Short mmCIF file of C-alpha atoms in Angstrom, two decimals:
data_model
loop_
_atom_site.label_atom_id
_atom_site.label_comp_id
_atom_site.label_asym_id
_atom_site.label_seq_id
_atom_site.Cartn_x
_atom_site.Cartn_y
_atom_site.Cartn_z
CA UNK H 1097 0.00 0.00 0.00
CA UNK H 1098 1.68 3.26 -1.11
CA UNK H 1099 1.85 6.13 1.41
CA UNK H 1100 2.46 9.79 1.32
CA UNK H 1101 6.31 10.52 2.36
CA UNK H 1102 4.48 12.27 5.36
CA UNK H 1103 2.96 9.38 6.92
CA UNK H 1104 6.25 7.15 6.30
CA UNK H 1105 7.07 5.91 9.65
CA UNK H 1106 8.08 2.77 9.06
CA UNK H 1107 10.07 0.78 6.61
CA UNK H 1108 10.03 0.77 3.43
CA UNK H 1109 9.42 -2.55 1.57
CA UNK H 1110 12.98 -2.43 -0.16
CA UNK H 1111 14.06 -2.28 4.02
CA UNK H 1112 11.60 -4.62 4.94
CA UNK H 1113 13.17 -7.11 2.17
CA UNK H 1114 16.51 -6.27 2.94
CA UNK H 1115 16.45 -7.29 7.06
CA UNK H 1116 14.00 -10.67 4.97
CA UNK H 1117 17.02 -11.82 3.21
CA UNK H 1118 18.39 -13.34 6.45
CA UNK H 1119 15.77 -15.57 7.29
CA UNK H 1120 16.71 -19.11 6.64
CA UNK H 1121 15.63 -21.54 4.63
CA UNK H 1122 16.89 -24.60 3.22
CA UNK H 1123 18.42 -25.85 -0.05
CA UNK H 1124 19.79 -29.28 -1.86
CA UNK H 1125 23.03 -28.66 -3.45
CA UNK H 1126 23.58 -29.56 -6.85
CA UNK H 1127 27.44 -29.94 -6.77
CA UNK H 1128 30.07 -30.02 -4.17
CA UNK H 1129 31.47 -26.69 -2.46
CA UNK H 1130 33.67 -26.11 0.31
CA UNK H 1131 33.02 -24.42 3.37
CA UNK H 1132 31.62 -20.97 2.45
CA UNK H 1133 33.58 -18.36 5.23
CA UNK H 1134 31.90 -14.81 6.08
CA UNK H 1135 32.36 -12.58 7.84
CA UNK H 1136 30.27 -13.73 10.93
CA UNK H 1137 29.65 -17.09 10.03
CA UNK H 1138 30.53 -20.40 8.14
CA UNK H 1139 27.93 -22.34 5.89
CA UNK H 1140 28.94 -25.31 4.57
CA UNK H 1141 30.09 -27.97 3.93
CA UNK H 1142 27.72 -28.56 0.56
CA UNK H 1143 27.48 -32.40 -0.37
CA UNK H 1144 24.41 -33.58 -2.58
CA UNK H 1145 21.63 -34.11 -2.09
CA UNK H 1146 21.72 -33.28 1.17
CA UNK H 1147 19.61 -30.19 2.33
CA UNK H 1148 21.69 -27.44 3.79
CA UNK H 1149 20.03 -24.68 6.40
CA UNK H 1150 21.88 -20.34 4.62
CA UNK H 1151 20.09 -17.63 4.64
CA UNK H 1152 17.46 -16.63 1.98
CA UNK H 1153 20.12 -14.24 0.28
CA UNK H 1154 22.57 -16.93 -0.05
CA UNK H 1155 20.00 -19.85 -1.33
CA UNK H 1156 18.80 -17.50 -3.97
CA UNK H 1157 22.40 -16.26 -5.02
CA UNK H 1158 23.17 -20.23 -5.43
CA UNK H 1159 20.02 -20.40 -7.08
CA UNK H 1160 20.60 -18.31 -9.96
CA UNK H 1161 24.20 -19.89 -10.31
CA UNK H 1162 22.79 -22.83 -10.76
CA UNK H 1163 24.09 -24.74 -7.95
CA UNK H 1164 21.65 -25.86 -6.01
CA UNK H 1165 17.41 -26.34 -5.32
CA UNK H 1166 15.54 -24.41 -3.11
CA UNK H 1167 12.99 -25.88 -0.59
CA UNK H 1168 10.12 -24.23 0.00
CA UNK H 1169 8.74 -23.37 3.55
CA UNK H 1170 6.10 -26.05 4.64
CA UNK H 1171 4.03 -22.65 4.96
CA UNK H 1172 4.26 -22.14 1.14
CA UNK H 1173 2.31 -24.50 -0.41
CA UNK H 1174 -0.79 -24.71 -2.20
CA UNK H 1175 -2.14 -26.63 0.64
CA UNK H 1176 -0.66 -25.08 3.73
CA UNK H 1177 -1.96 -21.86 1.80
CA UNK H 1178 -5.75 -23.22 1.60
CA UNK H 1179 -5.61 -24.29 5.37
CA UNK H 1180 -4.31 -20.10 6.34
CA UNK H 1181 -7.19 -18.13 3.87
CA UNK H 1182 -9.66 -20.42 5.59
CA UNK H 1183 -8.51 -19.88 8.79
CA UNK H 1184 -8.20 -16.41 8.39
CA UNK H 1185 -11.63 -16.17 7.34
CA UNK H 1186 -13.26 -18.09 10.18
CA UNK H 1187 -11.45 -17.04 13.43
CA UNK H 1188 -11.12 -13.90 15.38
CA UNK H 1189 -7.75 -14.01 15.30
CA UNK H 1190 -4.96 -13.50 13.16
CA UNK H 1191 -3.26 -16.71 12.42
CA UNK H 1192 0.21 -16.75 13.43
CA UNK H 1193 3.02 -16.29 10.51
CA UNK H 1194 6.70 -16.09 9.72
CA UNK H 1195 7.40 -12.50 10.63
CA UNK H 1196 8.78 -12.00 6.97
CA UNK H 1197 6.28 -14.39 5.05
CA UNK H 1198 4.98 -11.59 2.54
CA UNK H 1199 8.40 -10.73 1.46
CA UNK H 1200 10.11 -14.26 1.74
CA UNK H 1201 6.75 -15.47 -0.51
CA UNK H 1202 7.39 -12.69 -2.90
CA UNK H 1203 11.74 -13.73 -3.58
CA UNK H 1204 10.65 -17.07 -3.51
CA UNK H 1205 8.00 -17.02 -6.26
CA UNK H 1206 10.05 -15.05 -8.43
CA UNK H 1207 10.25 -17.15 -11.91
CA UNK H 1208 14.43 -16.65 -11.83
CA UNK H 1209 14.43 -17.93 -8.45
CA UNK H 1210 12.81 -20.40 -7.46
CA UNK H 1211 9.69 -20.65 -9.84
CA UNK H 1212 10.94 -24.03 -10.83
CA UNK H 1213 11.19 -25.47 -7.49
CA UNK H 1214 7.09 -24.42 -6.97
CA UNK H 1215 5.35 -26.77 -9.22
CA UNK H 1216 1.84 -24.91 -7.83
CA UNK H 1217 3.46 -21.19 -8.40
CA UNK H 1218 0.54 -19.68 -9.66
CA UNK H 1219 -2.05 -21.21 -7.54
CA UNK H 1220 0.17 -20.31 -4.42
CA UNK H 1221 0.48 -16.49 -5.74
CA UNK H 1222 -3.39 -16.43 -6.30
CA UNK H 1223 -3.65 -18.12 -2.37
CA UNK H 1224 -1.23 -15.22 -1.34
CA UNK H 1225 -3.45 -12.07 -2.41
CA UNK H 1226 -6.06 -14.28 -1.16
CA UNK H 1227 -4.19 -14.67 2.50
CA UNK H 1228 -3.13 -10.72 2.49
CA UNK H 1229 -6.88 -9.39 2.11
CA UNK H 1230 -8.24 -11.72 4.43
CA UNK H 1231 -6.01 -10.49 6.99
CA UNK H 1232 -6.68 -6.69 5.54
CA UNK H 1233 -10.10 -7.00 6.24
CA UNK H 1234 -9.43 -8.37 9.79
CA UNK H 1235 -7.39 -5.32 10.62
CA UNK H 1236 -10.17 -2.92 9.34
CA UNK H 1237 -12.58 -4.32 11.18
CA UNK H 1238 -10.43 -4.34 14.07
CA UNK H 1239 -10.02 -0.15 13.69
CA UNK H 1240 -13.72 0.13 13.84
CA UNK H 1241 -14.34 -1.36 16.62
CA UNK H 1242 -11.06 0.61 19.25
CA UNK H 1243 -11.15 2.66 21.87
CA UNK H 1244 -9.79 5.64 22.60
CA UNK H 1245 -7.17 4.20 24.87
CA UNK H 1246 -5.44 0.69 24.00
CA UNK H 1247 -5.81 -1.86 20.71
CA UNK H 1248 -3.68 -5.31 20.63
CA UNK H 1249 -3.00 -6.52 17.31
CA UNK H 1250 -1.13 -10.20 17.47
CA UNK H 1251 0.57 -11.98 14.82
CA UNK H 1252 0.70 -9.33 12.20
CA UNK H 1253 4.17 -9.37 9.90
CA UNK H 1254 6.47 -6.96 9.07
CA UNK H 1255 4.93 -5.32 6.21
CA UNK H 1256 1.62 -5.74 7.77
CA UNK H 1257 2.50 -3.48 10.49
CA UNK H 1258 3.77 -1.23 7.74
CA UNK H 1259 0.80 -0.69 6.27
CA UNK H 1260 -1.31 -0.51 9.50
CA UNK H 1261 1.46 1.41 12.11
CA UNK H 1262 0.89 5.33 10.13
CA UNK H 1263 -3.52 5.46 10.18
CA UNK H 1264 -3.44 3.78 13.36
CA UNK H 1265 -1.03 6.20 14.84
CA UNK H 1266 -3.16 9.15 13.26
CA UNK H 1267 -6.40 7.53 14.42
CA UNK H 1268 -5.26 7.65 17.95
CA UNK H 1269 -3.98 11.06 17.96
CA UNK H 1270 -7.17 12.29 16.75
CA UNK H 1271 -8.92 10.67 19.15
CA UNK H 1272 -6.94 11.84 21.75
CA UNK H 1273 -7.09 15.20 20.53
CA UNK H 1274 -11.10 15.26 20.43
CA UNK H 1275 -11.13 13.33 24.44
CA UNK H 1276 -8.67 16.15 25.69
CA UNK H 1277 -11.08 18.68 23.95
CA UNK H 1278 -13.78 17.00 25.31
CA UNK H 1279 -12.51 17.25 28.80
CA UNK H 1280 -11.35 20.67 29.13
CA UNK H 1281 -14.70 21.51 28.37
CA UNK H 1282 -16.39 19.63 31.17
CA UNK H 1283 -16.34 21.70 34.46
CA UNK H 1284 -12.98 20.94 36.48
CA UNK H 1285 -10.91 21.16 33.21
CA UNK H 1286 -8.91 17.92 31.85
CA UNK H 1287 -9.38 14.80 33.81
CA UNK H 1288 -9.12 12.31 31.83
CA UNK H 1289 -5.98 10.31 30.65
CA UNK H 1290 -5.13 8.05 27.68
CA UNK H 1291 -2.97 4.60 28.50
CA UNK H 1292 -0.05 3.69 26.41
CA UNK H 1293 -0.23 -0.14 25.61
CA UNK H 1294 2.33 -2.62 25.15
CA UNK H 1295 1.99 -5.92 23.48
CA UNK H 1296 4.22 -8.61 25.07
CA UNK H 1297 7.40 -9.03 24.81
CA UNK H 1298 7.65 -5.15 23.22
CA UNK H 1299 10.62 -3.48 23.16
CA UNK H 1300 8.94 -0.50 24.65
CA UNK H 1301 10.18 1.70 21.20
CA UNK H 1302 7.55 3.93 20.45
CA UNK H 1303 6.57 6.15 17.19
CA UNK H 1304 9.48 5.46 14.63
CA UNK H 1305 11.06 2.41 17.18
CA UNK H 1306 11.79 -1.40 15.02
CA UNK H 1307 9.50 -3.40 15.23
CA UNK H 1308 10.15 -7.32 17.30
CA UNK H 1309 10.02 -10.25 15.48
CA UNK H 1310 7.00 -11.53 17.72
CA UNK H 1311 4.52 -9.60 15.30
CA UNK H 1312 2.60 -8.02 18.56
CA UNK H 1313 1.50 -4.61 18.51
CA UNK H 1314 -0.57 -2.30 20.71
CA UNK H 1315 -1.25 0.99 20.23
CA UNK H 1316 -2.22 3.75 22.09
CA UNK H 1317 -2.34 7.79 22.67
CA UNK H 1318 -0.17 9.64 20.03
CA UNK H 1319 2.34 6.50 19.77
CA UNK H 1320 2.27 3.09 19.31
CA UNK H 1321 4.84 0.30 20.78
CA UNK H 1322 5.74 -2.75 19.24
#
């Protein structure tokens, strides 16, 4: 969802992509290859066929070399796909997600990438959009229904909160602004107050903070912690 430069508080989805490319994921090597040394880590030994655990930048850098298969997440499948849009559409709740699954889903169904190693590509794209509304409409319906003090959101991902973090955040400053209105002009002057919630395990970083991996936010007064 594009955004005026104004209301970009969060990352953008080149950043979002970027800190993705570390998740890991794992591969079948095609040939042999030594121990790969960087700068913080080893990977390696490769020895077909068997599977390997490197990061996402890595497997698809291999990938387009031509030296190995990529293995899908049990997540991303036509299947596993068909089980979350239900879901999704039936519960309350969000259904708990890889923090990065929109933008690991996106390198991974690229056709140079790893189309080859998704025999249901398209149907899992289709699934995807699918997934990402269903969860949309959860959110909206979740904004219609908040007070003026505290909403919990659990299990949303990174680019989720993206999207949501900038009209929630304006939502609750309006609101705020109308209840301290609203007080000042009951007799005794401004009473009231406005909680800041936290979602568990938050960092307690607040307005333009980085988001945790655990996908829990709450929002509430002029901020919003993750």
């Amino acid at each position: 969802m594009a955004l005026p430069v104004q209301l970009q508080s969060a990352l953008s989805p080149a950043e979002a992509e970027f800190l993705a490319e570390n998740e890991r994921i794992q591969i079948e090597p095609l040939v042999r290859l030594p121990v790969l040394g960087l700068i913080e880590t080893e990977f390696g030994p490769f020895v077909p066929p068997r599977s390997v655990s490197v990061p996402l930048w890595l497997a698809i850098v291999l990938k387009k070399r031509g030296l190995c298969l990529i293995k899908p997440p049990r997540w991303l499948t036509a299947e596993s796909l068909q089980d979350l849009v239900q879901a999704e559409r039936t519960q309350d709740q969000f259904t708990p997600l890889p923090f990065h699954y929109m933008e690991v889903a996106k390198m991974l169904l690229e056709a140079h990438v790893a189309g080859d190693d998704l025999p249901d590509a398209g149907t899992c794209q289709t699934l995807l959009q699918d997934l990402r509304e269903a969860r949309r409409s959860k959110a909206r319906q979740g904004v219609e229904i908040m007070d003026q003090s505290h909403i919990r959101v659990d299990h949303l991902a990174q680019m989720e909160l993206n999207e949501l973090r900038p009209p929630f955040t304006m939502s609750f400053s309006m609101m705020k602004r109308l209840q301290a209105a609203a007080n000042l002009a009951r007799p005794g002057g401004l009473t009231g107050t406005t909680a800041v919630g936290t979602g568990s395990g938050a960092s307690g970083n607040r307005g333009g903070g980085m988001p945790s991996s655990s996908g829990t936010a709450a929002y509430g007064g002029s901020g919003l912690s993750y």
